[in-house]
CSV table of C-alpha atoms and ligand atoms in Angstrom, one decimal:
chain,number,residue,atom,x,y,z
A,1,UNK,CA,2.1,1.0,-8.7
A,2,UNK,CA,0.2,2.4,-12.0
A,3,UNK,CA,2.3,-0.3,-14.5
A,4,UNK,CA,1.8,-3.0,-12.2
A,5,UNK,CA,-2.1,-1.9,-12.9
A,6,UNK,CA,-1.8,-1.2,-16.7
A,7,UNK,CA,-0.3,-4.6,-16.9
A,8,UNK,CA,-3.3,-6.2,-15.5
A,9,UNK,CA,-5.3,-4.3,-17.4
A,10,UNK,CA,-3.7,-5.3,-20.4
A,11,UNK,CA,-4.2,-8.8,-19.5
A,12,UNK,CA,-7.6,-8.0,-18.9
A,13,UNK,CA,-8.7,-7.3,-22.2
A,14,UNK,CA,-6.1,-10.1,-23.7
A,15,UNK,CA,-8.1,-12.8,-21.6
A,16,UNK,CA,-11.5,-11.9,-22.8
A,17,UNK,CA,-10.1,-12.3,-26.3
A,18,UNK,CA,-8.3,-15.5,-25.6
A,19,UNK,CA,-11.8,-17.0,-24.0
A,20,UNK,CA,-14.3,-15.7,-26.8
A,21,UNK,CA,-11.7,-17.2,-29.5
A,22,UNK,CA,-11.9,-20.2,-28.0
A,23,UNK,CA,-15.6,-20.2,-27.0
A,24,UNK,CA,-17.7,-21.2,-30.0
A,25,UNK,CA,-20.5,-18.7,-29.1
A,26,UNK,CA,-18.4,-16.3,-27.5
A,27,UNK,CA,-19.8,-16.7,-24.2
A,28,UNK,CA,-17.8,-15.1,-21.6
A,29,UNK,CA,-18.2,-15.8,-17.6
A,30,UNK,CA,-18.6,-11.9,-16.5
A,31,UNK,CA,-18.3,-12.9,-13.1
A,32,UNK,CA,-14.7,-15.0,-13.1
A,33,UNK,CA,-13.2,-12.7,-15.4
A,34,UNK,CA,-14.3,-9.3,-13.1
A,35,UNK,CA,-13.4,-11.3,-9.6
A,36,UNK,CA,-10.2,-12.2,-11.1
A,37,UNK,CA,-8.9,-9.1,-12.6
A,38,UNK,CA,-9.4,-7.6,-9.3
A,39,UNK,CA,-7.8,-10.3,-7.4
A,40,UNK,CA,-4.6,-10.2,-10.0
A,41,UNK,CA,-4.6,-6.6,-10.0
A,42,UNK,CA,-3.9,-6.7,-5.9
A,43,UNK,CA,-1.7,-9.4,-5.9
A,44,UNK,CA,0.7,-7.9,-8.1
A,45,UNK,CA,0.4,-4.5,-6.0
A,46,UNK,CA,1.3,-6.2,-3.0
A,47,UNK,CA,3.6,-9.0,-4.5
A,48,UNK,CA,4.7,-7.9,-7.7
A,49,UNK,CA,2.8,-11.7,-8.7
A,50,UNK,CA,-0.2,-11.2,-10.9
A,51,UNK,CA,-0.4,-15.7,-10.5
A,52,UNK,CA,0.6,-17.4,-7.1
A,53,UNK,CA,1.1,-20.6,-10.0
A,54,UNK,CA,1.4,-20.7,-13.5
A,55,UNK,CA,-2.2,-19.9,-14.3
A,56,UNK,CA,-3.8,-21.4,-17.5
A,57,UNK,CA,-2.5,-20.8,-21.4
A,58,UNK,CA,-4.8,-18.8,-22.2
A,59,UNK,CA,-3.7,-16.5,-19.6
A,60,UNK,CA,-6.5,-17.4,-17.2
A,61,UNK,CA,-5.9,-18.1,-13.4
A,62,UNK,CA,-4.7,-21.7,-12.2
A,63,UNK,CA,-6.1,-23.9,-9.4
A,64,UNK,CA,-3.9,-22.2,-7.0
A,65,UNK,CA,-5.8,-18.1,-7.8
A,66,UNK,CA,-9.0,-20.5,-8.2
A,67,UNK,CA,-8.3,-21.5,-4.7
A,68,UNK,CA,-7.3,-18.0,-3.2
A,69,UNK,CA,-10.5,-16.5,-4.3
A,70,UNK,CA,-12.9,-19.1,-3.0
A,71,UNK,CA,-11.0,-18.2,0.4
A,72,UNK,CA,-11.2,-14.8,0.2
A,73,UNK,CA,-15.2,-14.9,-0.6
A,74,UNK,CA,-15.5,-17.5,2.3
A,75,UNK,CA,-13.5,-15.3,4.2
A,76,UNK,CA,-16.4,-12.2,3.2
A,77,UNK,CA,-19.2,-14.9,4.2
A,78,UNK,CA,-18.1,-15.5,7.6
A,79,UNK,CA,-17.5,-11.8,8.3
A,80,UNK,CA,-21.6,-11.3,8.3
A,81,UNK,CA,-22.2,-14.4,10.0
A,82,UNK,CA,-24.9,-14.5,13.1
A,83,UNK,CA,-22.2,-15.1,15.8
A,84,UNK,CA,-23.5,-15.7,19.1
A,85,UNK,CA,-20.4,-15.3,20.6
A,86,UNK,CA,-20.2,-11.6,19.4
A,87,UNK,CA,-23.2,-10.8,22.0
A,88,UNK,CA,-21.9,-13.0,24.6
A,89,UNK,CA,-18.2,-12.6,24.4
A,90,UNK,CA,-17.0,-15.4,27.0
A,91,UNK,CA,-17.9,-18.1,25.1
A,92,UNK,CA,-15.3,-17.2,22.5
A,93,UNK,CA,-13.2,-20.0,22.4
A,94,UNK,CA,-14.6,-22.5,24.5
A,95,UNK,CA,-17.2,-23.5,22.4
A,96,UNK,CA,-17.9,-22.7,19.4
A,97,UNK,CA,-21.7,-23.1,19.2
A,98,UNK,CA,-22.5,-21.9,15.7
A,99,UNK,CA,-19.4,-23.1,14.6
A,100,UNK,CA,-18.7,-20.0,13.0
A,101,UNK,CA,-15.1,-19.7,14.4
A,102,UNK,CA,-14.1,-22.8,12.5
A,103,UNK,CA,-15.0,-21.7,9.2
A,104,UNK,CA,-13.9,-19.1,9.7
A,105,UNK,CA,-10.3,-20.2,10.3
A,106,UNK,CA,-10.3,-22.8,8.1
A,107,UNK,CA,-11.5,-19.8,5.2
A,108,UNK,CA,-8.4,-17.5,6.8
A,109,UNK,CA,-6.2,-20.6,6.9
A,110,UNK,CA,-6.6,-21.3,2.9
A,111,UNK,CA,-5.9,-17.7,2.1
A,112,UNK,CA,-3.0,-16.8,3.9
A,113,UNK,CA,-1.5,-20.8,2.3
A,114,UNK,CA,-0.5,-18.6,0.2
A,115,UNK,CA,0.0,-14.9,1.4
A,116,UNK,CA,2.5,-15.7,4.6
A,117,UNK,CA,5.1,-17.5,2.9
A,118,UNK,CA,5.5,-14.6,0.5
A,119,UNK,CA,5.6,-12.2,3.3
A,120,UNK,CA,8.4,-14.3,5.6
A,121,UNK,CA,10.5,-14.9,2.4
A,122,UNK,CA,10.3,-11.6,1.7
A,123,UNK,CA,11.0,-10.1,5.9
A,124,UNK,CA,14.6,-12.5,5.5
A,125,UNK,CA,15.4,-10.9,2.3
A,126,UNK,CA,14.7,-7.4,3.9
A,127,UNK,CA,16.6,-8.3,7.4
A,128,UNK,CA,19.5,-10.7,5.2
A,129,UNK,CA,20.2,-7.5,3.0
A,130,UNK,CA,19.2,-9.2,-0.2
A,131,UNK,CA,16.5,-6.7,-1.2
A,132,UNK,CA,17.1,-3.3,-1.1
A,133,UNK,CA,14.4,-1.8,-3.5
A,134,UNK,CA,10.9,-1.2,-2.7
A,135,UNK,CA,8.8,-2.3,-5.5
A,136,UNK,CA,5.4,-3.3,-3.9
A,137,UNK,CA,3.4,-2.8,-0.8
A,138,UNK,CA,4.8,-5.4,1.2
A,139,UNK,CA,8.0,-4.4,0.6
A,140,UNK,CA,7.0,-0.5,1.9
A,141,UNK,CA,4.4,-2.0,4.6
A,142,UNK,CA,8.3,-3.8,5.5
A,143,UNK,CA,10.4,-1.0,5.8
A,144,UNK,CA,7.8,1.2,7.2
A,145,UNK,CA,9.2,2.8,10.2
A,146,UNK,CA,8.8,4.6,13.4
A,147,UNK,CA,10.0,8.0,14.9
A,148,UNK,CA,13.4,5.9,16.5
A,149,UNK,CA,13.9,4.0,13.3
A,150,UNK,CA,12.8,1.0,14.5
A,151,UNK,CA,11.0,-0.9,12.1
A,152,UNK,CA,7.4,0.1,12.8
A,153,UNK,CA,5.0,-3.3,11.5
A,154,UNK,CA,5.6,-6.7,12.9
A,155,UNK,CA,5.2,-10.0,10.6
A,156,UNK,CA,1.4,-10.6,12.2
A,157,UNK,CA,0.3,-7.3,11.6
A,158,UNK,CA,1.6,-7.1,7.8
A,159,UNK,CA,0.3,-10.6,7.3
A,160,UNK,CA,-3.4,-9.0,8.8
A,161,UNK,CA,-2.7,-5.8,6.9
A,162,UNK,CA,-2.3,-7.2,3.7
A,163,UNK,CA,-5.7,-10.0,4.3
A,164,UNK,CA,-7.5,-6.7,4.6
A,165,UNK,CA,-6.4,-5.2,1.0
A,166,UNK,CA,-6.4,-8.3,-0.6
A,167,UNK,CA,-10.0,-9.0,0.5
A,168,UNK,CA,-11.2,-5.1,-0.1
A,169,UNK,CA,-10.1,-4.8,-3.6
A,170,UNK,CA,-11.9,-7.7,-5.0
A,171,UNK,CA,-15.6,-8.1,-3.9
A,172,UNK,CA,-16.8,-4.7,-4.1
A,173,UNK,CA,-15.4,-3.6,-7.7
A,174,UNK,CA,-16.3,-7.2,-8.9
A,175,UNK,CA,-19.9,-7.3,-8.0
A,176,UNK,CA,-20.4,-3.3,-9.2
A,177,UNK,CA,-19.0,-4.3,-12.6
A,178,UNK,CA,-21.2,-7.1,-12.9
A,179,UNK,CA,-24.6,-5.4,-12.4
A,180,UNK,CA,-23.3,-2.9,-14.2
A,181,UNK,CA,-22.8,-4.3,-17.4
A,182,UNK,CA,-26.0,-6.6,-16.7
A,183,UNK,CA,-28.4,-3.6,-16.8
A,184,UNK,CA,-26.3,-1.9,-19.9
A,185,UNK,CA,-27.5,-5.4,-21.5
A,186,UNK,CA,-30.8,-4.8,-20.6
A,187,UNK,CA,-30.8,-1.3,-21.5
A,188,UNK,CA,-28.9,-0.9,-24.9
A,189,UNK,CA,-28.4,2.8,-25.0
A,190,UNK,CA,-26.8,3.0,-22.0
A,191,UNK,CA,-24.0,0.7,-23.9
A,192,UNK,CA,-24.5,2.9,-26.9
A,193,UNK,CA,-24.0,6.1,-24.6
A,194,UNK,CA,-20.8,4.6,-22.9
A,195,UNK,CA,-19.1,3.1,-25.6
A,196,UNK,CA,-19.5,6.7,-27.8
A,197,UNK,CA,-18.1,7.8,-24.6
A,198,UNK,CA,-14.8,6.0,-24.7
A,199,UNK,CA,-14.7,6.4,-28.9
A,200,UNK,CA,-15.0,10.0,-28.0
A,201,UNK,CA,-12.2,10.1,-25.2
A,202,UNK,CA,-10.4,7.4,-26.3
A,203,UNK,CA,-10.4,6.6,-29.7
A,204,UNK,CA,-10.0,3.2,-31.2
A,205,UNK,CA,-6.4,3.4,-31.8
A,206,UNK,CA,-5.2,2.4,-28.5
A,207,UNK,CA,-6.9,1.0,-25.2
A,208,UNK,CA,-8.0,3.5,-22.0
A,209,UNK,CA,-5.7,4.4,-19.6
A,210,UNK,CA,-5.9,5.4,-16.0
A,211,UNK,CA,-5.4,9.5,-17.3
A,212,UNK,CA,-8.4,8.9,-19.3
A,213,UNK,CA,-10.6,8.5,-16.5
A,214,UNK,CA,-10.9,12.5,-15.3
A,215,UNK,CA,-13.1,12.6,-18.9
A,216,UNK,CA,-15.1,8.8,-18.6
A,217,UNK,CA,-18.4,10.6,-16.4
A,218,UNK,CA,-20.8,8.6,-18.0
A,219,UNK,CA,-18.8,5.1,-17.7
A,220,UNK,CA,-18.4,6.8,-13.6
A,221,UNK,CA,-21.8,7.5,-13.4
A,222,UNK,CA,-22.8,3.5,-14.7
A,223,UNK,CA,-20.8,2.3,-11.9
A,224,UNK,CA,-21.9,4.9,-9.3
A,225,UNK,CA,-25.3,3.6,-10.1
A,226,UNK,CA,-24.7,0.1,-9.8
A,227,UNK,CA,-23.3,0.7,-6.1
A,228,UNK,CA,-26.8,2.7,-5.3
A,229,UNK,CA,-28.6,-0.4,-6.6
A,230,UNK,CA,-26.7,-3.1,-6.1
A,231,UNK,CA,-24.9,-3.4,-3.4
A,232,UNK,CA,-22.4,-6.4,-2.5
A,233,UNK,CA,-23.5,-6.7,0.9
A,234,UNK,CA,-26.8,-5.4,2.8
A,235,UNK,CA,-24.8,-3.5,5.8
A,236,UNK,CA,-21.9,-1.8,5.8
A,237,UNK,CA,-19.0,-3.0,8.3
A,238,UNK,CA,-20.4,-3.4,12.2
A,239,UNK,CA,-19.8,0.0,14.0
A,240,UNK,CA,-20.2,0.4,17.6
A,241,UNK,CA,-22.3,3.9,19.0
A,242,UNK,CA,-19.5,5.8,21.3
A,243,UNK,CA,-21.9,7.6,23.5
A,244,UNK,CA,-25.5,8.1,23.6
A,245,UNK,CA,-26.7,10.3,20.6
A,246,UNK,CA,-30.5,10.7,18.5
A,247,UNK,CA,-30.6,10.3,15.0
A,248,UNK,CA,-33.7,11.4,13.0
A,249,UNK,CA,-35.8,11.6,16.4
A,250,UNK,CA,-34.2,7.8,17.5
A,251,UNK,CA,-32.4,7.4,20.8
A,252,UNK,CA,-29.8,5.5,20.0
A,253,UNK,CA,-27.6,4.4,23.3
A,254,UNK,CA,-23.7,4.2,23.9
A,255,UNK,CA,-22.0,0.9,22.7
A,256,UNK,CA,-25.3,0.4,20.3
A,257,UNK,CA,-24.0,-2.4,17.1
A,258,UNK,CA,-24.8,-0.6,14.2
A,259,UNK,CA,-25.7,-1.4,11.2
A,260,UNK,CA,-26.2,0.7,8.0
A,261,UNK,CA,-28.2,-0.7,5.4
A,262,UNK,CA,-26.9,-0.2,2.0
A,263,UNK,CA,-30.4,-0.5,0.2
A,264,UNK,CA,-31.6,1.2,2.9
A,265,UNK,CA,-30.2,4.2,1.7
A,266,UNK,CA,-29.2,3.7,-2.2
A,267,UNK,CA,-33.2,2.6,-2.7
A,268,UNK,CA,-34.7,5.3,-0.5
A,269,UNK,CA,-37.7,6.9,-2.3
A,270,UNK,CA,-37.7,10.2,-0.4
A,271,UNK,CA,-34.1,10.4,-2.2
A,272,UNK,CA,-34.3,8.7,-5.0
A,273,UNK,CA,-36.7,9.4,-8.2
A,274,UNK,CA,-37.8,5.7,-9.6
A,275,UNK,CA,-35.1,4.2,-7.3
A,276,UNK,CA,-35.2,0.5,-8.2
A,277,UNK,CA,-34.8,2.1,-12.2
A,278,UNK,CA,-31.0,1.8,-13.3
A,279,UNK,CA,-30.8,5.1,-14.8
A,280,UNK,CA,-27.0,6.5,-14.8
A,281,UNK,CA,-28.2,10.2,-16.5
A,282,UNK,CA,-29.5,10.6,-12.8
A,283,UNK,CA,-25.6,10.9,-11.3
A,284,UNK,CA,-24.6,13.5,-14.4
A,285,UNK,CA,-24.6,17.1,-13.4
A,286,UNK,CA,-25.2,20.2,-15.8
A,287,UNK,CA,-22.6,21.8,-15.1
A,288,UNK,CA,-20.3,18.9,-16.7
A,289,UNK,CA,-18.6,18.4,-13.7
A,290,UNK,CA,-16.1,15.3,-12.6
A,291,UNK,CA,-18.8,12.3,-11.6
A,292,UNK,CA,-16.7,10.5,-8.8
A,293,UNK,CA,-18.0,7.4,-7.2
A,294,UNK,CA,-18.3,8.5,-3.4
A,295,UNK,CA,-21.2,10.3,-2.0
A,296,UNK,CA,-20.6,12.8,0.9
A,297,UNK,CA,-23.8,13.3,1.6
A,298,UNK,CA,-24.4,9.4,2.5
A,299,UNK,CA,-27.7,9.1,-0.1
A,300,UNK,CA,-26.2,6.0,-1.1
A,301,UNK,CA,-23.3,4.1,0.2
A,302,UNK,CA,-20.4,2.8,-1.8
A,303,UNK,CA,-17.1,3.9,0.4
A,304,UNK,CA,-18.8,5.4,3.2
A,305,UNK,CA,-17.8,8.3,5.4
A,306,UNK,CA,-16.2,9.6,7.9
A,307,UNK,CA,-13.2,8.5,10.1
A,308,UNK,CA,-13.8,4.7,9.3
A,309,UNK,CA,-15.1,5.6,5.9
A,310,UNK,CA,-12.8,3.4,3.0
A,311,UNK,CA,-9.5,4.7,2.9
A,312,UNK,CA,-8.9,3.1,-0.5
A,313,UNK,CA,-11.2,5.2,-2.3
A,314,UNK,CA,-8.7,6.3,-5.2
A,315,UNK,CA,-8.0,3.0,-5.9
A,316,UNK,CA,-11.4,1.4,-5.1
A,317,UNK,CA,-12.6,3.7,-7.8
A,318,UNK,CA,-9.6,3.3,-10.4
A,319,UNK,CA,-9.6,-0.7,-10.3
A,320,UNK,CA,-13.7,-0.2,-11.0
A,321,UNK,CA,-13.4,2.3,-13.9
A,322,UNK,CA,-10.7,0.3,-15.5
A,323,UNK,CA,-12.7,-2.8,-15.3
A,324,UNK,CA,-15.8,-1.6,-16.7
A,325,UNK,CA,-14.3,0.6,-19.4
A,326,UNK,CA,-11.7,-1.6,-20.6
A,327,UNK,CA,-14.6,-4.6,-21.7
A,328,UNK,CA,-16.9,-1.7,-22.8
A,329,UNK,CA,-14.0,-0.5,-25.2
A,330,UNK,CA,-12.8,-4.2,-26.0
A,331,UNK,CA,-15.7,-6.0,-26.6
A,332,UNK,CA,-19.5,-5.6,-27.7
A,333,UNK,CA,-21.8,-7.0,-25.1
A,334,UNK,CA,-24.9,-9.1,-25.6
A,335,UNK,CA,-27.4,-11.5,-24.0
A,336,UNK,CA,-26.2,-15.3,-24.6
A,337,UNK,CA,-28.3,-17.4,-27.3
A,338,UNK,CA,-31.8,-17.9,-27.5
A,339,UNK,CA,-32.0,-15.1,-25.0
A,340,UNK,CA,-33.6,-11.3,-25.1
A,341,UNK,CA,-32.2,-10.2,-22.0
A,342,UNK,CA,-30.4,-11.1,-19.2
A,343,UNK,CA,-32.4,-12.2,-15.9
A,344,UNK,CA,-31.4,-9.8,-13.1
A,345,UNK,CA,-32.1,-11.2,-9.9
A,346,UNK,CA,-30.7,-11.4,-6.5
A,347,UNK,CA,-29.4,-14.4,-5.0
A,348,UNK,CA,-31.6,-15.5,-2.2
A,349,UNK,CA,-28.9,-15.3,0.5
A,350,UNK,CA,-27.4,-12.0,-0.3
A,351,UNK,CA,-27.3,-9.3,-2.9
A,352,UNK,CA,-25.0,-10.6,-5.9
A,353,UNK,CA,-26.7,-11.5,-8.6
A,354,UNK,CA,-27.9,-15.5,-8.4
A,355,UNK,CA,-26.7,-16.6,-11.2
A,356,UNK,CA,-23.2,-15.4,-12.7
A,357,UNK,CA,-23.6,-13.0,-15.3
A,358,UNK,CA,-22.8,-15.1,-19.0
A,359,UNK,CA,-22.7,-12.4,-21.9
A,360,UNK,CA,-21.6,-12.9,-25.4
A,361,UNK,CA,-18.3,-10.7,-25.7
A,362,UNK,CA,-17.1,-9.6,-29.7
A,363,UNK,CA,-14.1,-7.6,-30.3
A,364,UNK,CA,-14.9,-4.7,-31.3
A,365,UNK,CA,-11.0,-2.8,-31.9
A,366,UNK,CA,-8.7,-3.3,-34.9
A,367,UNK,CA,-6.9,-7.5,-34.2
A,368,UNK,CA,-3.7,-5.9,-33.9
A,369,UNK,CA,-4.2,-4.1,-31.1
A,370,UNK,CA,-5.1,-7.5,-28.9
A,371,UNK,CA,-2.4,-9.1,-31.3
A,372,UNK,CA,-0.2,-6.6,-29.3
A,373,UNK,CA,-1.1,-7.5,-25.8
A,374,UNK,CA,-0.1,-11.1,-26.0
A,375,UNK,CA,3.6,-10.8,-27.3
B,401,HEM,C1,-14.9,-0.1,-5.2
B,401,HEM,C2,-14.1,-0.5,-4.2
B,401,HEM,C3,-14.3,-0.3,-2.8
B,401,HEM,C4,-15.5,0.0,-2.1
B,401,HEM,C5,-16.9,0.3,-2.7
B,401,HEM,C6,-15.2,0.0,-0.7
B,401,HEM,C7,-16.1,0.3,0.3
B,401,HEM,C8,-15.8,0.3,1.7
B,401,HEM,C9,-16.7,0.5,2.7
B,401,HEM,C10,-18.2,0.8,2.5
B,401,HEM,C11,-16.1,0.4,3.9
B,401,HEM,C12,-16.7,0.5,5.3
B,401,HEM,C13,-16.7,1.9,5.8
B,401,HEM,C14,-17.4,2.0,7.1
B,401,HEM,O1,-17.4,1.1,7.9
B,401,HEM,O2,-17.9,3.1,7.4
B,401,HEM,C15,-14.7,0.1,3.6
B,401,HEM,C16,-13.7,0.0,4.5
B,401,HEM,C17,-12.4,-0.3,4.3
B,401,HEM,N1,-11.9,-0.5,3.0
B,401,HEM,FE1,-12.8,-0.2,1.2
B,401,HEM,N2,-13.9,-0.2,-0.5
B,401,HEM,C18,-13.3,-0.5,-1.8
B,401,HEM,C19,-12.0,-0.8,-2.0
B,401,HEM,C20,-11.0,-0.9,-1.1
B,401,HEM,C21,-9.6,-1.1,-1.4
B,401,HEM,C22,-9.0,-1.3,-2.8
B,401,HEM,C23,-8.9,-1.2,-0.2
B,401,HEM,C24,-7.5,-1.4,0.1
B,401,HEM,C25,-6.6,-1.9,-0.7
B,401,HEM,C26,-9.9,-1.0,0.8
B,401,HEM,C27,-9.6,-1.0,2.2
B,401,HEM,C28,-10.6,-0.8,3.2
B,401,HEM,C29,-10.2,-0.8,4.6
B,401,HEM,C30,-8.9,-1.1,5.2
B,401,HEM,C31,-11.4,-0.6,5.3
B,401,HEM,C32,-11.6,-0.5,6.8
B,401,HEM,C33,-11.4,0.9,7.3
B,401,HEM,C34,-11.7,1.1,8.8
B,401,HEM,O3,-12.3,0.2,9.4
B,401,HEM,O4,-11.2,2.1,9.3
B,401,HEM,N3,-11.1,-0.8,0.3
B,401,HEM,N4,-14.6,0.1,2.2
């Protein structure tokens, strides 16, 4: 799938240049543009469609990928939802006291509008002979098989399936990228340090590609900080305790909910020197080695692990890195007007930051080089 990526990323950095061209003061929407990258970048994985419409000309997303993401971030709202029926299981579907089921349909219902059409269009064309080459994940989550050669998903499951991916690529990467270049904003020589980073690697001659990443530790260790600090969400996914066990001198029983709390762990002072400071230096090792954006030894949480840790972390991390590096190498970054910095501050129903992140974006590469991305 890496040129259906390089293609997005490509349009990435062709977007940005579109919207600050057209934008007196060059103000970009850090936010839209991060969320939607993502949410392209997935699509055309899984559907070989960046656009689900014809998006805008400036190569912006339409209503219809305006629409999709709203669902899937309803979609992300309803999954931490207080749901009584969760404790006290025979009420599902009688009544629906918080009325948490029904939003949460009606947010499943407008993302898969557009998902399960794809997906039965494509099943006849699989099953009618008319497609014969895989070229996307639905079409190998199609053909997948089992040990009788019997084809191995049904149509519910690959609809579920590919929910799950589409949901999992987009808020996590978004959100990092955002704080991210937030706190470079605020802290200028952690944009000096990243962007000599990608001069250094990269050049100026031509825009950073996924083999470039190996050598982008301090861009890596940006975003690894941003996952310690900011996390999307407070808790990770609900787990459930499988037998009786103590942790850290707590009995905790069998069939327990558990929840781990991200700043819980990413903020933890017996861990962490200064840990509310955004300080990347902190994630770089002497001995030069690779900074990669996991943590085995669960001092912060970004993919978790274990057995039901992420099993997308390669491309978790390669969406991220791509994001951040490809508007650190494309554009110079500052607060909008009549401002000195931008005001970091949670939202006061979660952990995103409460007010999109504006920035004022200039290109900062020769005009040929974005010339090139448009034709
Ligand atoms: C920066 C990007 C990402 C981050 C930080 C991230 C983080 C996480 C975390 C913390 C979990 C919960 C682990 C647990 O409950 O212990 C998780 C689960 C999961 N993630 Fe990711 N993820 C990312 C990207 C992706 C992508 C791109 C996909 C797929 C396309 C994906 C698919 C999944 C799935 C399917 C699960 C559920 C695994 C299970 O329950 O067994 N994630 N992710």
């Amino acid at each position: 799938m890496h040129d259906k990526r390089a293609e997005e990323a490509d349009h990435l950095v062709n977007y940005v240049y579109n919207v600050i061209k057209s934008n007196e003061d060059g103000a970009v929407n850090v936010r839209a543009v991060a969320q939607h990258f993502c949410a392209n970048t997935i699509r055309n994985m899984i559907f070989s469609k960046r656009f689900f419409g014809k998006g805008t000309e400036n190569g912006g997303p339409g209503v219809e990928e305006e629409e999709h993401l709203h669902g899937v971030f309803n979609i992300l709202s309803c999954l931490y939802n207080f749901c009584i029926s969760d404790y006290f299981p025979f009420l599902r579907r009688r009544i629906d006291l918080d009325g948490n089921e029904k939003r949460t349909r009606q947010a499943f219902e407008t993302v898969r509008k557009y998902h399960d059409p794809e997906i039965d269009m494509r099943i006849k064309q699989w099953k009618e002979g008319t497609r014969i080459e895989k070229d996307d994940i639905l079409d190998v989550l199609i053909t997948l098989k089992d040990d009788k050669g019997n084809t191995l998903l049904t149509s519910e499951e690959i609809k579920a399936q590919i929910l799950e991916m589409v949901i999992a690529t987009i808020d996590n990467p978004s959100n990092a990228i955002e704080w991210a270049l937030g706190e470079m904003i605020n802290q200028p020589e952690t944009l000096i340090r990243a962007v000599q980073e990608l001069d250094l690697v990269v050049g100026k001659n031509r825009l950073v590609q996924e083999s470039d990443m190996n050598n982008l530790n301090y861009i890596k260790a940006c975003l690894k900080e941003s996952f310690r600090l900011h996390p999307m969400v407070a808790f990770n996914l609900p787990h459930e305790s499988i037998c009786d066990t103590m942790v850290s001198g707590y009995f905790i029983p069998k069939g327990s909910h558990i929840l781990l709390s991200r700043p819980g762990l990413g903020r933890n002072s017996r861990i962490w020197n200064e840990p509310l400071r955004f300080n990347p230096e902190r994630h770089l090792k002497n001995d030069g080695s690779h900074v990669i954006l996991n943590d085995q030894e669960l001092h912060l949480l970004s993919f978790s692990i274990g057995r039901r840790s992420c099993p997308a972390v390669n491309l978790g991390s390669t969406v991220s890195i791509m994001l951040l590096a490809r508007l650190l190498q494309g554009f110079t970054w500052s607060p909008p007007p009549n401002t000195t910095c931008i005001k970091l501050v949670e939202a006061s129903d979660g952990m995103v930051l409460s007010e999109p992140l504006r920035a004022i974006a200039r290109a900062r590469l020769d005009e040929r080089l974005y010339a090139s991305l448009s034709s």
